[in-house]
Coordinates of C-alpha atoms in Angstrom, one line a residue:
M7 CA 59.1 -6.5 40.2
A8 CA 59.9 -5.1 36.8
A9 CA 57.1 -3.8 34.6
T10 CA 57.5 -1.8 31.4
S11 CA 56.1 1.7 31.3
H12 CA 53.6 0.8 28.6
A13 CA 52.0 -1.8 30.8
S14 CA 49.5 0.7 32.4
I15 CA 46.1 0.8 30.8
K16 CA 45.0 3.6 33.1
S17 CA 46.8 6.2 35.1
R18 CA 47.7 5.2 38.7
D19 CA 44.7 7.1 40.1
G20 CA 42.5 4.9 37.9
V21 CA 43.6 2.0 40.0
S22 CA 43.5 -0.7 37.3
T23 CA 46.7 -1.6 35.5
L24 CA 47.8 -4.3 33.1
V25 CA 50.1 -5.6 35.8
D26 CA 47.2 -5.9 38.2
R27 CA 45.4 -8.0 35.5
W28 CA 48.4 -10.1 34.5
P29 CA 50.8 -10.4 37.6
L30 CA 53.4 -12.1 35.5
L31 CA 54.2 -8.8 33.8
G32 CA 55.0 -7.4 37.2
Q33 CA 57.8 -9.9 37.8
R34 CA 61.5 -9.4 37.2
R35 CA 62.5 -9.7 33.6
A36 CA 64.8 -12.6 34.3
L37 CA 62.1 -14.5 36.1
V38 CA 59.6 -14.0 33.2
I39 CA 62.2 -15.3 30.7
Y40 CA 62.9 -18.3 32.9
L41 CA 59.2 -19.2 33.5
C42 CA 58.5 -18.9 29.8
A43 CA 61.5 -21.0 28.9
I44 CA 60.4 -23.8 31.2
V45 CA 56.8 -23.8 30.0
A46 CA 58.0 -23.7 26.4
L47 CA 60.4 -26.7 27.0
D48 CA 57.5 -28.6 28.6
L49 CA 55.3 -28.0 25.5
V50 CA 58.1 -29.1 23.2
A51 CA 58.5 -32.3 25.3
V52 CA 54.7 -32.9 25.1
V53 CA 54.7 -32.6 21.3
L54 CA 57.8 -34.8 20.9
F55 CA 56.8 -37.6 23.2
A56 CA 53.2 -37.6 22.2
S57 CA 54.2 -38.1 18.5
A58 CA 56.5 -40.9 19.4
T59 CA 54.2 -42.8 21.8
E60 CA 51.8 -45.5 20.8
I61 CA 48.5 -45.1 22.7
R62 CA 47.6 -48.4 24.4
W63 CA 44.3 -48.7 26.3
P64 CA 45.7 -50.5 29.3
D65 CA 48.1 -47.5 29.8
V66 CA 45.2 -45.1 29.4
G67 CA 43.2 -47.1 32.0
T68 CA 46.2 -47.0 34.5
F69 CA 46.6 -43.3 33.9
A70 CA 42.9 -42.6 34.5
A71 CA 42.9 -44.7 37.7
L72 CA 45.9 -42.8 39.1
M73 CA 44.4 -39.4 38.2
M74 CA 41.2 -40.4 39.9
C75 CA 43.1 -41.2 43.0
G76 CA 44.8 -37.8 42.8
A77 CA 41.3 -36.2 42.3
V78 CA 40.1 -37.9 45.5
C79 CA 43.0 -36.5 47.4
I80 CA 42.3 -33.0 46.0
E81 CA 38.6 -33.3 46.9
A82 CA 39.6 -34.2 50.5
T83 CA 41.8 -31.1 50.5
R84 CA 39.0 -29.0 49.2
R85 CA 36.7 -30.1 51.9
L86 CA 39.2 -29.3 54.6
G87 CA 40.1 -26.0 53.0
M88 CA 43.5 -24.7 51.8
P89 CA 44.2 -21.0 52.3
A90 CA 47.0 -19.1 50.5
G91 CA 50.4 -20.0 51.7
V92 CA 49.7 -23.7 52.3
S93 CA 51.6 -25.4 49.4
R94 CA 52.7 -28.9 50.3
D95 CA 50.7 -32.0 49.4
L96 CA 51.3 -35.7 48.7
L97 CA 50.3 -35.7 45.0
S98 CA 53.6 -37.2 44.1
A99 CA 52.1 -40.5 45.4
W100 CA 50.3 -40.4 42.1
W101 CA 52.7 -38.6 39.8
L102 CA 55.5 -41.0 40.5
P103 CA 53.6 -44.2 39.6
V104 CA 52.6 -42.5 36.3
A105 CA 56.3 -41.7 35.6
L106 CA 57.5 -45.2 36.5
L107 CA 54.8 -47.4 35.1
L108 CA 53.7 -45.5 31.9
P109 CA 55.5 -44.0 28.9
P110 CA 57.1 -40.5 29.6
V111 CA 54.3 -38.6 27.8
Y112 CA 51.9 -39.5 30.6
A113 CA 54.2 -38.0 33.2
L114 CA 54.0 -34.7 31.2
F115 CA 50.2 -34.7 31.2
A116 CA 49.6 -35.9 34.8
P117 CA 50.5 -32.6 36.6
I118 CA 48.4 -30.6 34.1
V119 CA 45.3 -32.6 35.0
L120 CA 45.9 -32.3 38.8
Q121 CA 47.0 -28.6 38.7
V122 CA 43.8 -27.8 36.8
L123 CA 41.8 -29.6 39.5
L124 CA 43.6 -27.8 42.2
Q125 CA 42.9 -24.4 40.5
V126 CA 39.2 -25.2 39.9
R127 CA 38.3 -27.2 43.0
V128 CA 40.6 -26.0 45.8
R129 CA 41.9 -22.4 45.3
A130 CA 42.4 -20.2 42.3
A131 CA 46.1 -19.3 42.6
V132 CA 48.0 -16.9 40.4
L133 CA 47.8 -18.5 36.9
H134 CA 51.4 -18.3 35.9
R135 CA 52.4 -20.1 39.1
R136 CA 50.0 -23.0 38.4
V137 CA 51.3 -23.2 34.8
F138 CA 54.9 -23.2 35.9
S139 CA 54.3 -25.8 38.6
A140 CA 52.7 -28.1 36.0
A141 CA 55.6 -27.6 33.6
A142 CA 58.3 -28.1 36.3
I143 CA 56.7 -31.3 37.7
G144 CA 56.0 -32.5 34.1
L145 CA 59.7 -32.1 33.1
A146 CA 60.9 -33.7 36.3
G147 CA 58.5 -36.6 35.9
C148 CA 59.4 -37.1 32.2
T149 CA 63.1 -37.1 33.0
A150 CA 62.6 -39.7 35.7
S151 CA 60.4 -41.8 33.4
V152 CA 63.0 -41.7 30.6
L153 CA 65.7 -42.8 33.1
F154 CA 63.7 -45.6 34.6
H155 CA 62.5 -47.0 31.3
W156 CA 66.1 -46.9 29.9
F157 CA 67.1 -49.4 32.5
V158 CA 63.8 -51.3 33.1
H159 CA 62.1 -52.2 29.8
D160 CA 59.1 -53.8 31.5
P161 CA 57.9 -51.6 34.4
M162 CA 55.6 -54.4 35.7
V163 CA 58.7 -56.3 37.0
L164 CA 58.5 -53.9 39.9
S165 CA 55.7 -56.1 41.3
R166 CA 58.0 -59.1 41.5
G167 CA 60.0 -57.4 44.3
S168 CA 63.4 -58.0 42.8
G169 CA 66.1 -55.6 44.0
S170 CA 67.4 -54.0 40.7
P171 CA 64.0 -52.6 39.4
I172 CA 63.2 -51.3 42.9
M173 CA 66.6 -49.6 43.1
Y174 CA 66.1 -48.0 39.7
A175 CA 62.7 -46.9 40.8
V176 CA 64.1 -45.3 43.9
T177 CA 66.8 -43.6 41.8
A178 CA 64.3 -42.3 39.3
A179 CA 62.1 -41.0 42.2
L180 CA 65.1 -39.3 43.7
L181 CA 65.9 -37.7 40.4
F182 CA 62.3 -36.5 40.1
S183 CA 62.4 -34.9 43.5
L184 CA 65.8 -33.2 43.0
L185 CA 65.0 -31.9 39.5
N186 CA 61.7 -30.5 40.7
I187 CA 63.3 -28.8 43.7
A188 CA 66.0 -27.3 41.5
L189 CA 63.5 -25.9 39.0
I190 CA 61.4 -24.3 41.7
A191 CA 64.5 -23.1 43.6
I192 CA 65.9 -21.3 40.5
A193 CA 62.5 -19.6 40.1
A194 CA 62.5 -18.5 43.7
H195 CA 66.0 -17.2 43.6
T196 CA 65.4 -15.4 40.4
A197 CA 62.3 -13.7 41.9
D198 CA 64.4 -12.6 44.9
P199 CA 68.2 -12.7 44.4
D200 CA 68.6 -11.6 48.0
I201 CA 67.4 -15.0 49.2
T202 CA 70.3 -17.4 49.8
W203 CA 70.4 -20.7 48.0
R204 CA 70.3 -22.5 51.3
E205 CA 67.0 -20.8 52.1
V206 CA 65.4 -22.0 48.9
L207 CA 67.0 -25.5 48.8
W208 CA 67.4 -26.7 52.3
D209 CA 64.7 -27.1 54.8
R210 CA 64.5 -30.0 57.2
E211 CA 60.7 -30.4 57.0
S212 CA 60.7 -30.2 53.2
V213 CA 63.4 -32.8 53.0
L214 CA 61.4 -35.2 55.3
L215 CA 58.2 -34.6 53.2
D216 CA 60.2 -35.3 50.0
I217 CA 61.4 -38.6 51.4
V218 CA 57.8 -39.5 52.5
E219 CA 56.5 -38.7 49.0
L220 CA 59.3 -40.7 47.4
C221 CA 58.5 -43.8 49.5
L222 CA 54.8 -43.4 48.9
G223 CA 55.3 -43.1 45.1
V224 CA 57.5 -46.2 44.9
T225 CA 55.1 -48.2 47.1
V226 CA 52.0 -47.2 45.1
S227 CA 53.9 -48.1 41.9
I228 CA 54.6 -51.6 43.2
A229 CA 51.0 -52.1 44.3
C230 CA 49.7 -50.8 41.0
G231 CA 52.0 -53.2 39.2
L232 CA 50.6 -56.1 41.2
N233 CA 47.0 -55.3 40.6
L234 CA 45.3 -52.0 39.6
A235 CA 42.6 -52.7 42.2
L236 CA 45.1 -52.4 45.0
L237 CA 44.9 -48.6 44.5
L238 CA 41.7 -48.9 46.5
L239 CA 43.7 -50.0 49.5
A240 CA 46.5 -47.5 48.9
L241 CA 44.1 -44.5 48.6
P242 CA 42.8 -44.2 52.2
P243 CA 46.2 -44.1 53.9
V244 CA 47.4 -41.4 51.4
V245 CA 44.3 -39.4 51.9
L246 CA 44.7 -39.6 55.7
L247 CA 48.4 -38.5 55.4
Q248 CA 47.4 -35.7 53.1
R249 CA 44.8 -34.4 55.6
S250 CA 47.2 -34.7 58.5
L251 CA 49.8 -32.7 56.5
L252 CA 47.3 -30.1 55.6
H253 CA 46.1 -29.8 59.2
A254 CA 49.7 -29.1 60.3
Q255 CA 50.1 -26.5 57.6
L256 CA 46.9 -24.8 58.5
Q257 CA 48.1 -24.5 62.1
A258 CA 51.3 -22.9 60.9
A259 CA 49.4 -20.6 58.5
A260 CA 47.3 -19.4 61.4
R261 CA 50.4 -18.0 63.0
T262 CA 51.9 -16.5 59.9
D263 CA 51.4 -13.2 58.1
A264 CA 50.6 -14.2 54.5
K265 CA 52.4 -11.3 52.8
T266 CA 55.7 -11.5 54.7
G267 CA 55.9 -15.0 56.1
L268 CA 56.6 -13.5 59.6
L269 CA 54.6 -14.1 62.7
N270 CA 51.3 -12.3 62.7
A271 CA 50.5 -9.9 65.5
A272 CA 48.6 -12.4 67.7
A273 CA 51.3 -15.1 67.4
W274 CA 54.1 -12.6 67.9
Q275 CA 52.4 -11.4 71.1
R276 CA 52.1 -14.9 72.5
E277 CA 55.8 -15.6 71.9
A278 CA 56.9 -12.2 73.1
D279 CA 54.9 -12.8 76.4
T280 CA 56.7 -16.1 76.9
E281 CA 60.1 -14.5 76.4
I282 CA 59.3 -11.6 78.8
V283 CA 58.2 -14.1 81.5
R284 CA 61.5 -16.0 81.0
A285 CA 63.6 -12.8 81.1
R286 CA 61.9 -11.7 84.4
R287 CA 62.5 -15.1 85.9
T288 CA 66.2 -15.3 84.9
G289 CA 67.0 -11.6 85.2
D290 CA 68.2 -11.4 81.6
T291 CA 68.1 -8.2 79.6
L292 CA 65.6 -7.9 76.7
A293 CA 64.9 -5.2 74.1
L294 CA 61.9 -4.5 71.8
L295 CA 62.0 -2.7 68.5
I296 CA 59.1 -1.2 66.6
I297 CA 60.0 -0.7 62.9
D298 CA 58.0 1.5 60.5
I299 CA 58.6 1.9 56.8
D300 CA 58.8 5.6 56.1
H301 CA 56.2 7.1 53.6
F302 CA 55.0 3.6 52.6
K303 CA 51.7 5.0 51.4
R304 CA 53.6 6.9 48.7
V305 CA 55.0 3.5 47.4
N306 CA 51.4 2.1 47.1
D307 CA 50.1 5.3 45.5
A308 CA 53.0 5.6 43.0
H309 CA 53.6 2.0 42.1
G310 CA 50.6 0.0 43.1
H311 CA 49.8 -2.5 45.9
L312 CA 51.6 -5.4 44.1
V313 CA 54.9 -3.5 44.3
G314 CA 54.0 -2.4 47.9
D315 CA 53.6 -6.1 48.8
Q316 CA 57.1 -6.8 47.3
V317 CA 58.5 -4.0 49.5
L318 CA 56.9 -5.5 52.6
A319 CA 58.3 -9.0 51.6
G320 CA 61.8 -7.5 51.0
V321 CA 61.8 -5.7 54.3
A322 CA 60.7 -8.9 56.1
A323 CA 63.4 -11.0 54.3
T324 CA 66.1 -8.4 55.3
L325 CA 64.9 -8.6 58.9
R326 CA 65.1 -12.4 59.0
S327 CA 68.5 -12.4 57.4
Q328 CA 69.9 -9.9 60.0
L329 CA 68.4 -11.4 63.1
R330 CA 69.3 -14.4 65.2
D331 CA 67.2 -17.6 65.0
Y332 CA 65.8 -17.0 68.5
D333 CA 64.9 -13.3 68.0
V334 CA 61.1 -13.0 67.7
V335 CA 60.1 -11.0 64.7
G336 CA 56.6 -10.3 63.4
R337 CA 54.4 -8.0 61.3
F338 CA 52.4 -5.8 63.6
G339 CA 50.1 -4.5 60.9
G340 CA 50.3 -2.2 57.8
E341 CA 53.9 -1.2 57.4
E342 CA 54.9 -1.8 61.0
F343 CA 57.1 -4.7 62.2
V344 CA 58.1 -5.7 65.8
V345 CA 61.2 -7.4 67.0
L346 CA 62.0 -8.9 70.4
L347 CA 65.7 -9.3 71.2
P348 CA 66.3 -11.7 74.1
G349 CA 69.5 -11.0 76.0
A350 CA 70.1 -7.6 74.3
D351 CA 71.2 -4.6 76.4
V352 CA 71.0 -0.9 75.4
H353 CA 74.2 -1.0 73.3
E354 CA 73.3 -4.2 71.5
A355 CA 69.7 -3.1 70.8
R356 CA 70.9 0.1 69.2
Q357 CA 73.5 -1.7 67.2
V358 CA 70.9 -4.2 65.8
A359 CA 68.4 -1.3 65.1
E360 CA 71.1 0.7 63.2
R361 CA 72.2 -2.4 61.2
L362 CA 68.6 -3.0 60.2
R363 CA 68.1 0.6 59.3
T364 CA 71.2 0.6 57.1
R365 CA 70.5 -2.7 55.4
I366 CA 66.9 -1.8 54.5
G367 CA 68.1 1.6 53.3
H368 CA 70.4 -0.2 50.8
M369 CA 67.6 -2.5 49.7
A370 CA 66.1 -1.9 46.2
I371 CA 62.9 -3.3 44.8
P372 CA 62.4 -3.2 40.9
G373 CA 59.1 -1.6 39.8
D374 CA 57.8 0.5 36.9
D375 CA 61.2 0.8 35.2
T376 CA 62.8 2.1 38.4
L377 CA 64.4 0.8 41.6
I378 CA 62.3 1.6 44.7
K379 CA 64.2 2.4 47.8
V380 CA 62.7 2.8 51.3
T381 CA 63.9 3.8 54.7
I382 CA 62.7 2.9 58.2
S383 CA 62.3 4.6 61.5
V384 CA 62.9 2.5 64.6
G385 CA 61.7 2.9 68.2
V386 CA 63.6 0.9 70.9
A387 CA 62.5 0.0 74.4
L388 CA 64.5 -1.9 77.1
M389 CA 63.1 -4.2 79.7
S390 CA 63.4 -2.9 83.3
I391 CA 64.3 0.6 82.0
H392 CA 61.0 1.2 80.3
G393 CA 58.8 -1.5 82.0
D394 CA 58.5 -5.2 82.7
E395 CA 55.3 -5.9 80.8
L396 CA 54.8 -6.2 77.1
I397 CA 52.3 -3.4 77.0
D398 CA 54.7 -1.1 78.7
L399 CA 57.5 -1.9 76.3
L400 CA 55.3 -1.5 73.3
A401 CA 54.1 1.9 74.5
A402 CA 57.7 3.1 75.1
A403 CA 58.9 1.8 71.8
D404 CA 56.0 3.4 70.0
L405 CA 56.7 6.7 71.7
A406 CA 60.4 6.4 70.6
L407 CA 59.2 5.6 67.1
Y408 CA 57.0 8.8 67.1
R409 CA 60.0 10.8 68.2
A410 CA 62.2 9.3 65.4
K411 CA 59.5 10.4 62.8
E412 CA 59.3 13.9 64.4
L413 CA 63.1 14.3 64.0
G414 CA 63.0 13.5 60.2
R415 CA 62.6 9.7 59.9
D416 CA 65.3 7.3 58.8
R417 CA 66.7 7.1 62.3
V418 CA 66.6 5.1 65.5

């Protein structure tokens, strides 16, 4: 995260900084410019389309009805609870009908209304993320609306069930989804250039959810075109799907460390136990690594906990990128990480550990007008050589880690 030197309003030992108060200032300069450009473009679009749109009360009524349905979904989410890290919802079921049935200006306002409700009623997220999300969704919805209305002059023909309007509606919904994904992906990649485009663009579960949202949005649009009262029939299934989706995300969040996205200690231990039982049954080799960031407290003391969190996230991303899909990696607490390597012998375990040490040593995190570099120490334990139980392997790897630190750190 890049923060200018004049951002501090107190010395580091005074704890409080301008970056702590305004997290946007702690982001990479390129990311700040990109976020501001998208928000500015959204504001320009609001002004232009608002000045060119005639306000009609039937349109206002339809917009209000769809926003009320979105509010009901948000209230259902609030009652179930949404911790940090749970981000997917089905609010596109209400954004898309706004884009398809109403003039484009309403598509720009819809995400603002619902993002404010999310911020106030569900969870107060970092403000610049909420603002950017509203702008990205608004621009995507506005573009889809312009495209649809270019080909379909009377949106209510959707309710007649003819092929062409529905095809145009699906095309506009697809454009909405692709444009929104692209805007978010560019922000994610700008925030962390080490993340591959595939990681930020392609995810099977996300694609399936996008398809579900697209189908829901077009279906609700057709129902709304038939009769606005049919929203009362569309609302309960969408709320139920929303709650089911949230429940699945809550289960995943319970296994995940919020700062790094890796398995938390409890989830890692369960998966590691399963792998060890399998290795004992099949006679396969297995290795365990304990990884500790050297002098991590100095990073927090010198640059603040926000930068420290970025270092943790950067180390976690490097670990994921250098390990196999079936390796079990988690955050063990503080600045410690654990990795289980099924099928690894002594030679392979040391190779992997050295590769991780080298890659993390080359990693650089921007902060306070400087690039922060860290090193790691790694302790390695091998199944059968150091024990056949998880507790024995952890103890042996921890002892090896202690030895690595005694010998000067930055070593395996």
